Short mmCIF file of C-alpha atoms in Angstrom, two decimals:
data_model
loop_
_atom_site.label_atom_id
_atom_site.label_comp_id
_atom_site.label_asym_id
_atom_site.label_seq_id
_atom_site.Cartn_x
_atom_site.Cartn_y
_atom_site.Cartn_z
CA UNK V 223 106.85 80.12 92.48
CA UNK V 224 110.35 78.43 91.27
CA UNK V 225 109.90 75.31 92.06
CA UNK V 226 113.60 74.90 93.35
CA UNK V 227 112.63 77.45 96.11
CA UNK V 228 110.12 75.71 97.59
CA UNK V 229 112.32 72.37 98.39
CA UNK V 230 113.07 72.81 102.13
CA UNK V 231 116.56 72.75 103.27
CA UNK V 232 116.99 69.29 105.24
CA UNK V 233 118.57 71.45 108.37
CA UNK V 234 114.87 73.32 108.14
CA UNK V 235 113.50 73.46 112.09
CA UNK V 236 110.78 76.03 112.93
CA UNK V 237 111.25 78.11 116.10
CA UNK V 238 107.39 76.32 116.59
CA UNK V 239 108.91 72.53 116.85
CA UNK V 240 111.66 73.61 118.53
CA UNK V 241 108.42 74.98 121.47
CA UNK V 242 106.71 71.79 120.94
CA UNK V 243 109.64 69.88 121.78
CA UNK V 244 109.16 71.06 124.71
CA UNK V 245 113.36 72.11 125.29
CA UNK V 246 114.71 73.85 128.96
CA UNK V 247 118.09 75.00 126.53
CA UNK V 248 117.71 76.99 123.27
CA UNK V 249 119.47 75.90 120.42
CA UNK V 250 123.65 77.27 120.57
CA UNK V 251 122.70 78.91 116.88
CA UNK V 252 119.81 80.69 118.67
CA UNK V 253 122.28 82.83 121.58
CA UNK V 254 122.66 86.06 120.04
CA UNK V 255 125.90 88.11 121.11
CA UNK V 256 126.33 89.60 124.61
CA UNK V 257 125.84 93.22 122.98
CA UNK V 258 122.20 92.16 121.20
CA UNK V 259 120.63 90.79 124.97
CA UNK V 260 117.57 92.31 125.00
CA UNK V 261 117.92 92.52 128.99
CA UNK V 262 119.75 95.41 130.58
CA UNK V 263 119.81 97.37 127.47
CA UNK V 264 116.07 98.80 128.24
CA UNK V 265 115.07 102.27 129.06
CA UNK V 266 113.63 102.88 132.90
CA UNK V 267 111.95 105.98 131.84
CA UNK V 268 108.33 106.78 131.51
CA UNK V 269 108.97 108.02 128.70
CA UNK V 270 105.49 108.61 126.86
CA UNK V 271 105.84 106.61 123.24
CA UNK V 272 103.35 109.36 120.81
CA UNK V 273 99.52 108.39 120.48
CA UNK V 274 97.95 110.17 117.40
CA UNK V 275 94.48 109.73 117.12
CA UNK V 276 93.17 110.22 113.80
CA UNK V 277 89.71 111.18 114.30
CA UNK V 278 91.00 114.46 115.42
CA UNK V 279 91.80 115.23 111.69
CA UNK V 280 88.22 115.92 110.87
CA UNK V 281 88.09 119.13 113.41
CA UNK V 282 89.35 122.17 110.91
CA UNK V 283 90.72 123.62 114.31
CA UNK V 284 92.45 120.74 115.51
CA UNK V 285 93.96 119.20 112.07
CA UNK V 286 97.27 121.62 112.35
CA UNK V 287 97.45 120.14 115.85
CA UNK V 288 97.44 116.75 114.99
CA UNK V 289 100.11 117.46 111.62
CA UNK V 290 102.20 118.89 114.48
CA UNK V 291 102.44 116.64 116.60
CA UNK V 292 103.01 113.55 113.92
CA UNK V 293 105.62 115.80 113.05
CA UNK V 294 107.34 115.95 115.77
CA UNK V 295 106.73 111.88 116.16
CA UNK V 296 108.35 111.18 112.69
CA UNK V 297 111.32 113.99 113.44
CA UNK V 298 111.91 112.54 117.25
CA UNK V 299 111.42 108.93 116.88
CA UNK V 300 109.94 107.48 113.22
CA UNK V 301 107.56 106.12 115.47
CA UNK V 302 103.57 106.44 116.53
CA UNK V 303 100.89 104.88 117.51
CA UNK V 304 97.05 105.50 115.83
CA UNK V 305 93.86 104.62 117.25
CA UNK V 306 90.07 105.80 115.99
CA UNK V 307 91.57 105.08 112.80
CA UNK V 308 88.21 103.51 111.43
CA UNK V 309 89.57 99.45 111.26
CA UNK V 310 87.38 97.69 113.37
CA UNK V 311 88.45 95.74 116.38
CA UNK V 312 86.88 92.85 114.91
CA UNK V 313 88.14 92.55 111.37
CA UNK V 314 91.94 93.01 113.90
CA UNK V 315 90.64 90.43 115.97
CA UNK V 316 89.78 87.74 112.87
CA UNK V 317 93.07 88.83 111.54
CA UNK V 318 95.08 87.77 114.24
CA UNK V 319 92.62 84.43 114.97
CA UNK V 320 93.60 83.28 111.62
CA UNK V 321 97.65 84.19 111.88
CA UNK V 322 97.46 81.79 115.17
CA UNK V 323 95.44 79.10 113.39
CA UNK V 324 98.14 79.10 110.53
CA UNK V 325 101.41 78.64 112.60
CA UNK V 326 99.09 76.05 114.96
CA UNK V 327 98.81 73.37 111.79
CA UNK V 328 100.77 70.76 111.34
CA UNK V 329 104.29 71.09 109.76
CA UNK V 330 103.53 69.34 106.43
CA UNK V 331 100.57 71.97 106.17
CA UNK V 332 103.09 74.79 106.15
CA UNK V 333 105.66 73.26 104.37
CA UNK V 334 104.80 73.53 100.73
CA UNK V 335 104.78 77.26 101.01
CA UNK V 336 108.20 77.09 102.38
CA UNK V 337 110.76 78.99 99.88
CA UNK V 338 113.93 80.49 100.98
CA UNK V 339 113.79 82.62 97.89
CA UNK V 340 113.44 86.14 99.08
CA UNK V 341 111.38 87.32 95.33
CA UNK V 342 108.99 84.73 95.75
CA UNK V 343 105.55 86.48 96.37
CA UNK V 344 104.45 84.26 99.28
CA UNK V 345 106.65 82.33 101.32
CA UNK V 346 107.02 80.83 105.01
CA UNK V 347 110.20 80.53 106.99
CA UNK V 348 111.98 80.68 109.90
CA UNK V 349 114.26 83.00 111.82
CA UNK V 350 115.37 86.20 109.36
CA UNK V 351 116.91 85.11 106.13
CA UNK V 352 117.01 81.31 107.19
CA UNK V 353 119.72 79.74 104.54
CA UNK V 354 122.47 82.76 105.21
CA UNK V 355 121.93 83.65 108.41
CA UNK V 356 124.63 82.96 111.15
CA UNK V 357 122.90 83.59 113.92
CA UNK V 358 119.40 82.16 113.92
CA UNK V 359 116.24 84.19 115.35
CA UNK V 360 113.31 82.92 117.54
CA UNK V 361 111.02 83.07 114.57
CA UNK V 362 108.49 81.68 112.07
CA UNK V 363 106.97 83.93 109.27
CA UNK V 364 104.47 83.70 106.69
CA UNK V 365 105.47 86.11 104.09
CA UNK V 366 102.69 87.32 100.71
CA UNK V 367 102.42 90.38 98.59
CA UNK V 368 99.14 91.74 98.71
CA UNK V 369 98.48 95.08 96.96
CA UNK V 370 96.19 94.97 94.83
CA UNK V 371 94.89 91.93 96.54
CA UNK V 372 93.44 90.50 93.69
CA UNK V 373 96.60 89.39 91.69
CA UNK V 374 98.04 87.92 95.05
CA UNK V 375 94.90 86.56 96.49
CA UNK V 376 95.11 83.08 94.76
CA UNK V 377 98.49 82.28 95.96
CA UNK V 378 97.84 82.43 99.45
CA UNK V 379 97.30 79.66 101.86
CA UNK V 380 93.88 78.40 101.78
CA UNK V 381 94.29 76.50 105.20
CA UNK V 382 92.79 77.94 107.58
CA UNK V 383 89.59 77.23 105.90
CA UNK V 384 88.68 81.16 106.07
CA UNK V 385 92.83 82.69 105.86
CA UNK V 386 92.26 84.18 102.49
CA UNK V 387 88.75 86.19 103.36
CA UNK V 388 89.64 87.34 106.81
CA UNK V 389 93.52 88.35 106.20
CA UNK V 390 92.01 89.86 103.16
CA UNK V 391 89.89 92.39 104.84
CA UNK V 392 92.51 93.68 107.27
CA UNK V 393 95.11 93.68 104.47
CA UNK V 394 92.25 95.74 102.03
CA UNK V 395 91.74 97.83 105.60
CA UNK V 396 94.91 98.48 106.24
CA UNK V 397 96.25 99.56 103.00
CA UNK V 398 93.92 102.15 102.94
CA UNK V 399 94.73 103.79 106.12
CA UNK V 400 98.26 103.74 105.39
CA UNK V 401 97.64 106.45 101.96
CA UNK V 402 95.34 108.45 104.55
CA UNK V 403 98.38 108.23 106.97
CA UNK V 404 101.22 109.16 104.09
CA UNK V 405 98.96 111.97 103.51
CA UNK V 406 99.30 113.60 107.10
CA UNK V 407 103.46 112.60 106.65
CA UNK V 408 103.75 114.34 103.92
CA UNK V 409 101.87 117.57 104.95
CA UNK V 410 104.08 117.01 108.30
CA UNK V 411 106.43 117.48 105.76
CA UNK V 412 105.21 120.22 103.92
CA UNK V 413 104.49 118.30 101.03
CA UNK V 414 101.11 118.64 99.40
CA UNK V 415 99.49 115.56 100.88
CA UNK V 416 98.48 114.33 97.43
CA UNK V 417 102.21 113.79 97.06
CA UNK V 418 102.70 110.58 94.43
CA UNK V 419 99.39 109.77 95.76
CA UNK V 420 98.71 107.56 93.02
CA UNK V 421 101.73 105.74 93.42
CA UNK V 422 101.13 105.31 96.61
CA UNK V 423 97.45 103.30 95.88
CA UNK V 424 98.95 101.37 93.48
CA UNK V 425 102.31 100.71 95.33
CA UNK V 426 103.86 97.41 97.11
CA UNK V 427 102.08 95.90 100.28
CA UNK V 428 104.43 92.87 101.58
CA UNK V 429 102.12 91.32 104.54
CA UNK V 430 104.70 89.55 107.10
CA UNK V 431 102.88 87.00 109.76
CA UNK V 432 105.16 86.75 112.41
CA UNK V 433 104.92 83.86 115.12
CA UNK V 434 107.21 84.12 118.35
CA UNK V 435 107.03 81.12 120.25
CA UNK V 436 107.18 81.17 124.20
CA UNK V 437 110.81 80.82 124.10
CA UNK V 438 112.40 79.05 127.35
CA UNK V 439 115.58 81.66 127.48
CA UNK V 440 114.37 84.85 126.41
CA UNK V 441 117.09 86.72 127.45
CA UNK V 442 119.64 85.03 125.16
CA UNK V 443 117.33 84.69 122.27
CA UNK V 444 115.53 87.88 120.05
CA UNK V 445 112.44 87.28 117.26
CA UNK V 446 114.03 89.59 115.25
CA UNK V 447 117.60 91.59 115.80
CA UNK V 448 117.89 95.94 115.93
CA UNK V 449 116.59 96.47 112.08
CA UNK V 450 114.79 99.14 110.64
CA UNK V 451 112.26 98.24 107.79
CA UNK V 452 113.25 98.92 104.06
CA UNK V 453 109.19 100.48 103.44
CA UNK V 454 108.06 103.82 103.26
CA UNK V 455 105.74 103.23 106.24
CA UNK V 456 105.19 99.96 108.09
CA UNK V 457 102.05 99.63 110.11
CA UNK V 458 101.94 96.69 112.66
CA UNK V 459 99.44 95.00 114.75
CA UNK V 460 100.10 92.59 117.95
CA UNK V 461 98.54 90.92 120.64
CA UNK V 462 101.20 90.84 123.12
CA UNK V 463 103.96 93.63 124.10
CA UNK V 464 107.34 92.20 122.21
CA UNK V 465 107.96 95.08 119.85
CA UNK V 466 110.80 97.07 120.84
CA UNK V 467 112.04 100.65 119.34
CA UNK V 468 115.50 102.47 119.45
CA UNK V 469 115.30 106.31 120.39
CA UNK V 470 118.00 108.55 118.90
CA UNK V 471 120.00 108.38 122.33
CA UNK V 472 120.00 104.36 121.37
CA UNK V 473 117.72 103.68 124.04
CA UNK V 474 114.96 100.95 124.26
CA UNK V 475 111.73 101.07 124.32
CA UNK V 476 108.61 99.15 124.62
CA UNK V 477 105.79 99.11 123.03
CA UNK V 478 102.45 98.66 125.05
CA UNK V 479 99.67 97.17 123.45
CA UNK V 480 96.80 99.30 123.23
CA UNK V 481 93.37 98.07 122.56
CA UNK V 482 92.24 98.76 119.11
CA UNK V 483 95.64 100.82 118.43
CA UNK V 484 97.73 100.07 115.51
CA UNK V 485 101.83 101.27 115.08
CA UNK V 486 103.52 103.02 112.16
CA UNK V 487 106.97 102.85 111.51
CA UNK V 488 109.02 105.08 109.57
CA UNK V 489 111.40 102.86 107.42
CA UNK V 490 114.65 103.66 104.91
CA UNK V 491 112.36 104.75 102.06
CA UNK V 492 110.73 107.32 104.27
CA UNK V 493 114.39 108.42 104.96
CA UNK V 494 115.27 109.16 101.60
CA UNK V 495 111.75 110.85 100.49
CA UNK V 496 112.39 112.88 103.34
CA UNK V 497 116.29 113.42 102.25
CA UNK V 498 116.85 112.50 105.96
CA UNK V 499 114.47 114.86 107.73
CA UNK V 500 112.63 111.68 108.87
CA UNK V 501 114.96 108.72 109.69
CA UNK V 502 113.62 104.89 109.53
CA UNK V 503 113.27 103.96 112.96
CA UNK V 504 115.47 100.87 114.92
CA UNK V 505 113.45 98.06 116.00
CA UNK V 506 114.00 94.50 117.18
CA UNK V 507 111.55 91.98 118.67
CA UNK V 508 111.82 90.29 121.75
CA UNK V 509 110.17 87.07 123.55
CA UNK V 510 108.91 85.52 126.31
CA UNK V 511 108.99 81.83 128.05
CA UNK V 512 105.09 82.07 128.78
CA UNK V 513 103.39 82.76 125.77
CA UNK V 514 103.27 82.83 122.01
CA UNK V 515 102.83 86.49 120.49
CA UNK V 516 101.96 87.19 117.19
CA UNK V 517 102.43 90.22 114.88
CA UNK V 518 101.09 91.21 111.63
CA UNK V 519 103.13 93.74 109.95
CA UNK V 520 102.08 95.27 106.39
CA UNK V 521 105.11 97.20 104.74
CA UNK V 522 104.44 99.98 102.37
CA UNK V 523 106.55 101.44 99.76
CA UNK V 524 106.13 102.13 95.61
CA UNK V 525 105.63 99.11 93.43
CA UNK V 526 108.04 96.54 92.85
CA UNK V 527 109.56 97.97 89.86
CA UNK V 528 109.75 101.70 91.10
CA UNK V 529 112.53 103.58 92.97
CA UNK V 530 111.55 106.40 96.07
CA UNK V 531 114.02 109.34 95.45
CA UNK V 532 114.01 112.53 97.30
CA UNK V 533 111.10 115.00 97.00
CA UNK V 534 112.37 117.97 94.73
CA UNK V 535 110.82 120.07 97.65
CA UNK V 536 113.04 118.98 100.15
CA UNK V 537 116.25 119.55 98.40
CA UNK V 538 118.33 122.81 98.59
CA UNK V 539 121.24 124.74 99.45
CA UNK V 540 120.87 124.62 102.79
CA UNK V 541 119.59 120.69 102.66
CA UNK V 542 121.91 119.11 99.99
CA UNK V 543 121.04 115.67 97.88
CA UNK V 544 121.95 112.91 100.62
CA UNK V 545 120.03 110.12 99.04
CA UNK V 546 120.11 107.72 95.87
CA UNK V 547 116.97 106.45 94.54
CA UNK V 548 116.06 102.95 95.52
CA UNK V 549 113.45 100.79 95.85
CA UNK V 550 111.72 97.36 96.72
CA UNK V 551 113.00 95.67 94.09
CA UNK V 552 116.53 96.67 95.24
CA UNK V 553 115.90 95.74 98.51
CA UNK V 554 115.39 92.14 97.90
CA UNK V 555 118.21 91.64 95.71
CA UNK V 556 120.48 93.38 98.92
CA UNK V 557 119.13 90.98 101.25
CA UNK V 558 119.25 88.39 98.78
CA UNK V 559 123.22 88.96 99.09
CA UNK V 560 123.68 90.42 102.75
CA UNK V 561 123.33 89.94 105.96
CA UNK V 562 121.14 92.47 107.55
CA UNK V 563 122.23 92.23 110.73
CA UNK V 564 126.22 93.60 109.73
CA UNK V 565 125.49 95.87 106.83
CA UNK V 566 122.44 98.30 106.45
CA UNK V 567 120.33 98.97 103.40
CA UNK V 568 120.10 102.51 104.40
CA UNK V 569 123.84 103.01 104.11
CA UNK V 570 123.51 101.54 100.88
CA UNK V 571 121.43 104.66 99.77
CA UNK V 572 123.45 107.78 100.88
CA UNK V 573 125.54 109.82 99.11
CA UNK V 574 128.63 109.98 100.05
CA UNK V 575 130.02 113.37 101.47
#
């Protein structure tokens, strides 16, 4: 890690001191514009948010079922949830344990994996892209590559005493249900599921460990603002409901927290290998004033030095080139230079008509 990336800026405050502090008022950088409250803007329907479960895909008669109906998930909303998808509640559980046990040490503990470099393989911050931001989010985040774990391994933190072994085994976990997962997408898609399949195995894996402290004006304040991911596929676990998606009438949603259940997100690579049939799906994160919540998010795409283009399958007369190739390297040097929350790495990406 550059060295000059890892000196903290000396304006540096974690949404977690700001907690401890113990302030009635958030912070006049922390009020995010009337149009981004996360209050009012919420949908009253009951509307049913898709539950795939993947067990299903072992029954021969059921299988076209289950393609079906992720197809109509990824089409409708670039959204579902999976449960009996073979990750044990306890290797979630330790996961999670050992994300709250990070962001509860001491500052000077966390600080010397600070960076506000966005290459740097592992990194911990605040809010979304701390030193350019202009508004600041409700945030901390522990940021670290992790596929294949064992070049990444080394440089993660090694306090908690047991971080390392217990993120690992999610992260190894996880990483393989997402290929058996982009294997049902792309048959949704009418793909041969094998599709880039090696690239897939041996592609990126960015683990983000997202802390949302109980916040005492949640309805001025967001974690994180309406986004979509960059990834291919983004698959998230949380303990408490905070997670909020976008429907294509721009409605909000939330997202319960189901025992065991994980959620996978479509994001702006997805898009493009789709050539738009799929579209990433808008998400933001809200909070609460009662309690911390805590997400672990592992983003999926091709490796670092590789760009997602269309599938040749999926472009024709009738469905045109709409994409440019892109990828995650690209995506860091864009963020690097933009703010996310006024210009979109998606737009980026299409072809003009």
């Amino acid at each position: 890690m550059d060295k000059s990336s890892a000196t903290p800026n000396d304006s540096f405050t974690s949404a977690m001191t700001l907690t401890e502090e113990g302030l009635t008022c958030i912070p006049k950088r922390y009020i995010v514009p009337s149009s981004l409250h996360p209050n009012g803007t919420l949908s009253n329907s009951n509307t049913c948010l898709p539950i795939v479960d993947l067990s299903l895909l072992q029954h021969p008669l059921l299988r076209p079922q289950i393609i079906q109906q992720v197809h109509l998930a990824c089409k409708e909303l670039g959204f579902f949830q999976v449960v009996n998808h073979g990750i044990p509640l306890s290797v979630m559980k330790d996961a999670l344990d050992n994300a709250i046990e990070f962001f509860d040490l001491p500052s000077e503990e966390k600080m010397h994996l600070f960076s506000s470099n966005v290459h740097d393989p592992v990194r911990y911050s605040t809010s979304l892209n701390d030193d350019k931001d202009k508004i600041s989010f409700w945030r901390d985040f522990l940021k670290h590559y992790a596929n294949p774990i064992s070049n990444w391994i080394d440089l993660w933190p090694s306090n908690p005493t047991f971080y390392k072994e217990k993120m690992g085994n999610y992260t190894m976990a996880v990483q393989k249900l997402q290929e058996e997962i982009m294997e049902v997408i792309f048959e949704s898609l009418e793909l041969n599921p094998d599709y880039l399949h090696e690239d897939i195995a041996k592609g990126s894996q960015v683990i983000a460990v997202n802390c949302y402290p109980a916040c005492p004006e949640p309805d001025l304040a967001l974690g994180l603002p309406p986004h979509t991911d960059y990834s291919l596929l983004s698959i998230i676990l949380q303990n408490h409901q905070g997670l909020q998606i976008m429907d294509r009438d721009e409605k909000w949603h939330s997202v319960p927290v189901i025992e065991g259940g994980l959620i996978a997100l479509l994001g702006d690579h997805m898009e493009v290998l789709s050539n738009g049939q799929y579209k990433g799906v808008v998400h933001r994160a809200t909070v609460n004033s009662e309690k911390k919540r805590l997400s672990i998010a592992s983003l999926h795409s091709l490796a670092l030095g590789k760009k997602v283009r269309p599938a040749p399958a999926l472009v024709d007369e009738q469905h045109i080139l709409s994409y440019n190739e892109g990828g995650f390297s690209d995506f860091l040097d864009f963020i690097s230079g933009e703010d996310i929350v006024q210009v979109k790495y998606i737009d980026k990406l299409k072809i003009n008509p």
